[in-house]
Short mmCIF file of C-alpha atoms and ligand atoms in Angstrom, two decimals:
data_model
loop_
_atom_site.label_atom_id
_atom_site.label_comp_id
_atom_site.label_asym_id
_atom_site.label_seq_id
_atom_site.Cartn_x
_atom_site.Cartn_y
_atom_site.Cartn_z
CA MET A 244 -0.48 0.12 -0.35
CA GLY A 245 2.91 2.30 0.84
CA SER A 246 4.02 3.47 -3.00
CA SER A 247 -0.07 3.49 -3.67
CA VAL A 248 0.28 6.84 -0.79
CA HIS A 249 3.47 7.95 -2.35
CA ARG A 250 1.48 7.82 -5.57
CA ILE A 251 -1.49 9.35 -4.75
CA ALA A 252 0.52 12.13 -2.42
CA ILE A 253 2.31 12.73 -5.83
CA ALA A 254 -0.74 12.59 -8.07
CA LEU A 255 -2.12 15.25 -5.68
CA ALA A 256 0.50 17.99 -5.28
CA PHE A 257 0.23 18.01 -8.81
CA ILE A 258 -3.47 18.56 -9.14
CA ALA A 259 -3.05 21.64 -6.33
CA CYS A 260 0.20 23.10 -8.65
CA ILE A 261 -2.67 23.35 -10.93
CA LEU A 262 -5.36 23.47 -8.89
CA ALA A 263 -3.46 26.97 -8.49
CA ASN A 264 -2.87 27.52 -11.13
CA ALA A 265 -6.05 27.51 -12.95
CA VAL A 266 -7.78 29.31 -10.65
CA GLU A 267 -5.47 32.25 -10.67
CA ALA A 268 -6.18 31.72 -14.79
CA GLN A 269 -9.90 31.78 -14.30
CA THR A 270 -9.41 35.13 -11.80
CA LYS A 271 -7.32 36.22 -14.67
CA TYR A 272 -10.59 35.67 -17.49
CA SER A 273 -13.26 37.56 -15.55
CA ARG A 274 -11.20 40.70 -15.18
CA LYS A 275 -10.30 43.43 -16.88
CA SER A 276 -6.36 43.16 -16.75
CA THR A 277 -7.20 39.40 -19.05
CA ALA A 278 -5.71 41.93 -22.34
CA LYS A 279 -2.33 42.10 -19.99
CA SER A 280 -2.48 38.62 -18.66
CA TYR A 281 -2.62 37.04 -21.86
CA PRO A 282 -2.23 39.09 -24.67
CA ASN A 283 -4.08 36.98 -27.22
CA ALA A 284 -7.63 35.24 -27.21
CA GLN A 285 -5.15 32.49 -29.33
CA GLU A 286 -2.64 32.03 -26.62
CA LYS A 287 -4.66 32.29 -23.40
CA LYS A 288 -6.68 29.26 -25.19
CA LYS A 289 -3.32 27.36 -25.24
CA LYS A 290 -2.93 27.87 -21.66
CA HIS A 291 -6.20 26.96 -20.98
CA GLU A 292 -6.19 23.42 -22.62
CA GLU A 293 -2.88 23.29 -21.25
CA LEU A 294 -4.21 23.51 -17.58
CA ALA A 295 -7.04 20.63 -18.60
CA GLU A 296 -4.78 17.91 -20.19
CA LYS A 297 -2.56 18.45 -16.83
CA LEU A 298 -5.14 18.48 -14.58
CA SER A 299 -6.64 15.22 -17.21
CA THR A 300 -3.93 13.41 -16.27
CA ALA A 301 -3.12 14.43 -12.87
CA ARG A 302 -7.33 13.51 -12.22
CA HIS A 303 -6.23 9.80 -13.58
CA ASP A 304 -3.66 9.03 -12.15
CA LEU A 305 -5.45 10.21 -8.60
CA VAL A 306 -9.15 8.71 -9.66
CA GLN A 307 -6.47 5.30 -10.59
CA ALA A 308 -4.62 5.59 -7.42
CA THR A 309 -8.33 5.37 -5.82
CA ASN A 310 -9.43 3.57 -7.28
CA ASP A 311 -6.21 0.95 -6.35
CA TYR A 312 -6.92 2.21 -2.34
CA LYS A 313 -10.26 1.26 -2.61
CA ALA A 314 -9.52 -2.04 -4.19
CA SER A 315 -6.79 -2.61 -1.04
CA LEU A 316 -10.02 -2.49 0.83
CA GLU A 317 -12.52 -4.23 -0.66
CA LYS A 318 -10.08 -7.19 -0.40
CA LEU A 319 -11.05 -6.41 3.42
CA LEU A 320 -14.78 -6.81 3.32
CA PRO A 321 -14.90 -10.81 3.04
CA LEU A 322 -12.23 -11.42 6.15
CA TYR A 323 -14.12 -9.24 7.75
CA ASN A 324 -17.34 -10.18 7.27
CA ALA A 325 -16.26 -13.86 8.33
CA ASP A 326 -14.50 -13.18 10.91
CA LEU A 327 -18.35 -11.99 11.96
CA LYS A 328 -20.24 -14.72 10.39
CA ASN A 329 -17.63 -16.35 13.12
CA ALA A 330 -18.19 -14.36 15.98
CA ALA A 331 -22.29 -14.24 15.53
CA GLU A 332 -21.90 -18.22 15.20
CA LEU A 333 -20.14 -18.55 18.41
CA VAL A 334 -22.11 -16.77 20.10
CA LYS A 335 -24.69 -18.65 19.23
CA LYS A 336 -23.36 -21.47 20.71
CA ARG A 337 -21.86 -19.83 23.68
CA SER A 338 -25.24 -19.36 25.34
CA GLU A 339 -26.23 -22.72 25.02
CA LEU A 340 -23.28 -23.31 26.64
CA TYR A 341 -24.32 -21.54 29.30
CA ALA A 342 -28.27 -22.33 29.15
CA GLN A 343 -26.91 -25.30 30.57
CA GLY A 344 -24.43 -23.61 32.81
CA ILE A 345 -21.10 -24.84 31.37
CA ILE A 346 -20.10 -21.57 30.62
CA SER A 347 -20.01 -17.81 32.51
CA ARG A 348 -21.59 -14.97 31.34
CA ARG A 349 -19.05 -13.19 31.39
CA GLU A 350 -17.29 -15.50 28.87
CA LEU A 351 -20.31 -14.66 27.23
CA GLU A 352 -20.58 -11.22 27.06
CA ASP A 353 -17.03 -11.76 26.04
CA THR A 354 -18.32 -13.57 22.70
CA ARG A 355 -20.95 -10.27 22.31
CA ARG A 356 -18.00 -7.84 22.38
CA ALA A 357 -16.61 -9.63 19.37
CA VAL A 358 -19.34 -9.52 18.27
CA ALA A 359 -19.71 -6.12 18.32
CA THR A 360 -15.98 -6.32 18.01
CA ALA A 361 -16.30 -6.84 14.60
CA GLN A 362 -19.38 -5.54 13.41
CA GLN A 363 -17.58 -1.79 13.90
CA LYS A 364 -14.67 -3.55 11.75
CA VAL A 365 -17.45 -3.67 9.08
CA ASP A 366 -18.94 -0.57 9.18
CA GLU A 367 -15.70 1.17 9.67
CA LEU A 368 -14.68 -0.32 5.68
CA ASN A 369 -17.85 0.36 4.57
CA LYS A 370 -17.58 3.35 4.91
CA GLN A 371 -13.28 4.26 4.61
CA LEU A 372 -15.27 2.16 1.12
CA GLY A 373 -18.22 5.72 0.92
CA GLU A 374 -15.66 8.30 1.61
CA ALA A 375 -13.35 6.76 -1.20
CA ASN A 376 -15.91 6.90 -3.02
CA ASP A 377 -16.84 9.99 -2.22
CA VAL A 378 -12.94 11.43 -2.88
CA VAL A 379 -13.57 10.58 -5.95
CA ALA A 380 -16.45 12.03 -7.27
CA GLU A 381 -14.25 15.45 -5.55
CA VAL A 382 -10.90 14.92 -7.43
CA GLU A 383 -13.94 14.78 -10.82
CA ALA A 384 -14.84 17.70 -9.82
CA ALA A 385 -11.35 19.39 -9.70
CA GLU A 386 -11.53 18.96 -13.03
CA LYS A 387 -14.93 20.18 -14.04
CA LEU A 388 -14.55 23.30 -12.21
CA LEU A 389 -11.05 24.28 -14.69
CA LYS A 390 -12.92 23.32 -18.00
CA GLU A 391 -16.16 24.89 -16.74
CA GLN A 392 -16.31 28.70 -17.18
CA SER A 393 -17.27 29.92 -13.94
CA GLY A 394 -19.65 32.69 -14.28
CA ALA A 395 -21.14 34.99 -11.92
CA GLY A 396 -19.42 34.44 -8.27
CA GLY A 397 -18.62 30.20 -9.76
CA ASN A 398 -22.77 29.13 -9.90
CA TYR A 399 -23.44 26.28 -12.06
CA THR A 400 -24.72 23.09 -12.76
CA THR A 401 -23.81 20.85 -14.42
CA SER A 402 -25.61 17.50 -15.37
CA ALA A 403 -23.14 15.60 -12.56
CA LEU A 404 -22.68 17.89 -10.50
CA ILE A 405 -23.63 21.57 -8.92
CA ARG A 406 -21.47 24.17 -7.41
CA PHE A 407 -22.30 27.18 -5.48
CA ASN A 408 -20.17 30.01 -4.12
CA GLY A 409 -21.43 31.52 -1.41
CA THR A 410 -20.00 33.70 0.61
CA GLY A 411 -21.98 33.71 4.03
CA GLU A 412 -19.76 32.71 7.48
CA TRP A 413 -18.57 29.00 7.09
CA ALA A 414 -16.20 26.50 9.07
CA LEU A 415 -16.78 23.43 10.43
CA SER A 416 -17.24 24.62 14.10
CA LEU A 417 -21.90 26.00 12.22
CA ALA A 418 -21.88 22.44 11.75
CA SER A 419 -24.26 22.53 14.01
CA LYS A 420 -26.92 24.46 12.61
CA VAL A 421 -27.47 23.07 9.50
CA GLU A 422 -27.84 19.83 11.40
CA THR A 423 -30.57 21.30 13.95
CA PHE A 424 -32.58 23.03 10.40
CA PHE A 425 -32.33 19.13 8.68
CA ALA A 426 -33.43 17.03 12.46
CA ALA A 427 -36.12 19.62 12.47
CA LYS A 428 -37.21 19.96 8.66
CA TYR A 429 -36.59 16.07 7.98
CA ASN A 430 -37.20 14.99 12.05
CA HIS A 431 -33.92 12.97 11.35
CA GLN A 432 -30.41 13.33 11.58
CA LEU A 433 -28.06 14.60 9.22
CA PRO A 434 -26.11 12.12 7.78
CA ILE A 435 -22.83 13.44 7.87
CA SER A 436 -20.51 10.80 6.26
CA ALA A 437 -16.83 13.06 6.49
CA PHE A 438 -17.35 14.89 9.11
CA GLY A 439 -13.74 18.06 8.66
CA GLN A 440 -10.90 15.60 7.73
CA THR A 441 -11.13 11.59 8.81
CA ALA A 442 -8.20 9.03 8.58
CA VAL A 443 -9.46 8.50 4.26
CA HIS A 444 -8.25 11.69 3.60
CA ASN A 445 -5.01 12.23 4.91
CA HIS A 446 -4.45 9.04 3.92
CA LEU A 447 -4.97 10.34 0.26
CA GLY A 448 -3.35 13.52 1.60
CA PHE A 449 -6.36 15.85 1.12
CA ASP A 450 -6.95 18.59 2.70
CA HIS A 451 -10.56 18.23 4.31
CA HIS A 452 -10.63 19.44 7.10
CA ASN A 453 -13.21 22.98 6.52
CA ALA A 454 -15.73 20.68 5.22
CA MET A 455 -18.42 18.16 5.72
CA ASP A 456 -19.81 15.64 3.39
CA VAL A 457 -23.85 14.98 3.41
CA ALA A 458 -24.42 11.85 2.24
CA VAL A 459 -27.87 12.88 0.29
CA HIS A 460 -28.59 12.66 -3.48
CA PRO A 461 -28.74 16.25 -4.51
CA ASP A 462 -32.30 15.50 -6.87
CA SER A 463 -33.29 13.94 -4.14
CA ALA A 464 -36.37 16.62 -1.18
CA GLU A 465 -33.50 16.27 1.13
CA GLY A 466 -31.22 17.15 -0.71
CA GLN A 467 -33.47 19.77 -2.23
CA GLY A 468 -34.49 20.98 1.04
CA LEU A 469 -30.13 21.94 2.05
CA MET A 470 -29.07 23.40 -1.07
CA ALA A 471 -32.10 25.03 -0.17
CA TYR A 472 -31.35 25.77 2.40
CA LEU A 473 -27.57 26.06 2.50
CA ARG A 474 -28.48 28.84 -0.81
CA ALA A 475 -30.39 31.56 1.81
CA LEU A 476 -27.81 31.42 4.33
CA GLY A 477 -24.03 31.74 1.48
CA ILE A 478 -22.90 28.58 2.82
CA PRO A 479 -20.71 27.69 0.22
CA PHE A 480 -21.03 24.11 -1.33
CA ILE A 481 -20.79 21.38 -4.12
CA ALA A 482 -23.71 18.94 -4.34
CA PHE A 483 -22.09 15.61 -6.37
CA ARG A 484 -24.37 13.40 -8.12
CA SER A 485 -22.30 10.49 -8.91
CA ALA A 486 -18.50 9.35 -8.76
CA VAL A 487 -19.00 6.94 -11.92
CA PRO A 488 -21.64 9.01 -14.83
CA GLY A 489 -24.66 7.48 -14.98
CA SER A 490 -24.73 5.73 -11.25
CA ALA A 491 -25.50 7.06 -7.21
CA THR A 492 -21.93 6.18 -6.03
CA GLY A 493 -20.23 8.94 -4.93
CA ALA A 494 -23.31 11.07 -4.49
CA HIS A 495 -23.11 13.28 -1.69
CA ILE A 496 -23.60 17.43 -0.88
CA HIS A 497 -20.00 18.66 0.16
CA ILE A 498 -20.63 22.17 2.18
CA GLY A 499 -17.59 24.22 2.97
CA LEU A 500 -15.18 24.91 -0.26
CA PRO A 501 -13.72 22.89 -2.79
CA SER A 502 -10.80 20.32 -0.85
CA HIS A 503 -8.18 21.53 -3.00
CA ARG A 504 -4.83 22.00 -1.32
CA ILE A 505 -3.17 18.82 -0.10
CA ALA A 506 -2.52 17.38 3.00
CA PRO A 507 1.18 16.27 4.32
CA ILE A 508 1.07 12.24 4.11
CA ASN A 509 1.99 10.64 6.70
ZN1 ZN B 750 -16.17 17.11 1.27
#
């Protein structure tokens, strides 16, 4: 896994660098000083194409590396599921032994705890897989952010994503406000799939410290309601329809600015 992490780190560093240039370039396009920055339209177009091409390559590398990471997690899933199944069977067996007075309550409780632990490991692994899918979606978005003309305030919608570049106040510490709104409106907890920087983001060198991902599809009623709320408060977000066109994998709403910067790899 070491070399895969290394590759991801390199790809991410590359993307960060390109994005920084891209954002700068886009800002220049949208300002009156365009003529000074890029003397003619042809050169401007060429620069943009170069950036797009570099970003496309880096994105490809990163998506590949993230997919390798996902594959390594997926390999563990049947092992963890088997552990869970074995532990559950042991509880069944020991429950009978306990009923017959052959083993102590403590021994039975130990086995029950083992089931809980095994279940936790399966849940955690599935959560990591989900987060890796979200990272794929967010990396794919980086390329689209460059390709799309951002227009007024950088707000736009494509078939894959909806970007709202709100200028209101946002910090992860305000998450509880969003949670309160959502719980009051939909009678259940906001399904946060990644709160700030997680182990998966660290592993992939992805800076997500001031953002949170919510596991709702942007086209669902809850997704629509959440986005309307965020817009009303000027909270920036990117809503992803999927990481893979035509599937719902990776669909989520990322609240906060796009995750571009790169955290150091441990
Ligand atoms: Zn996110």
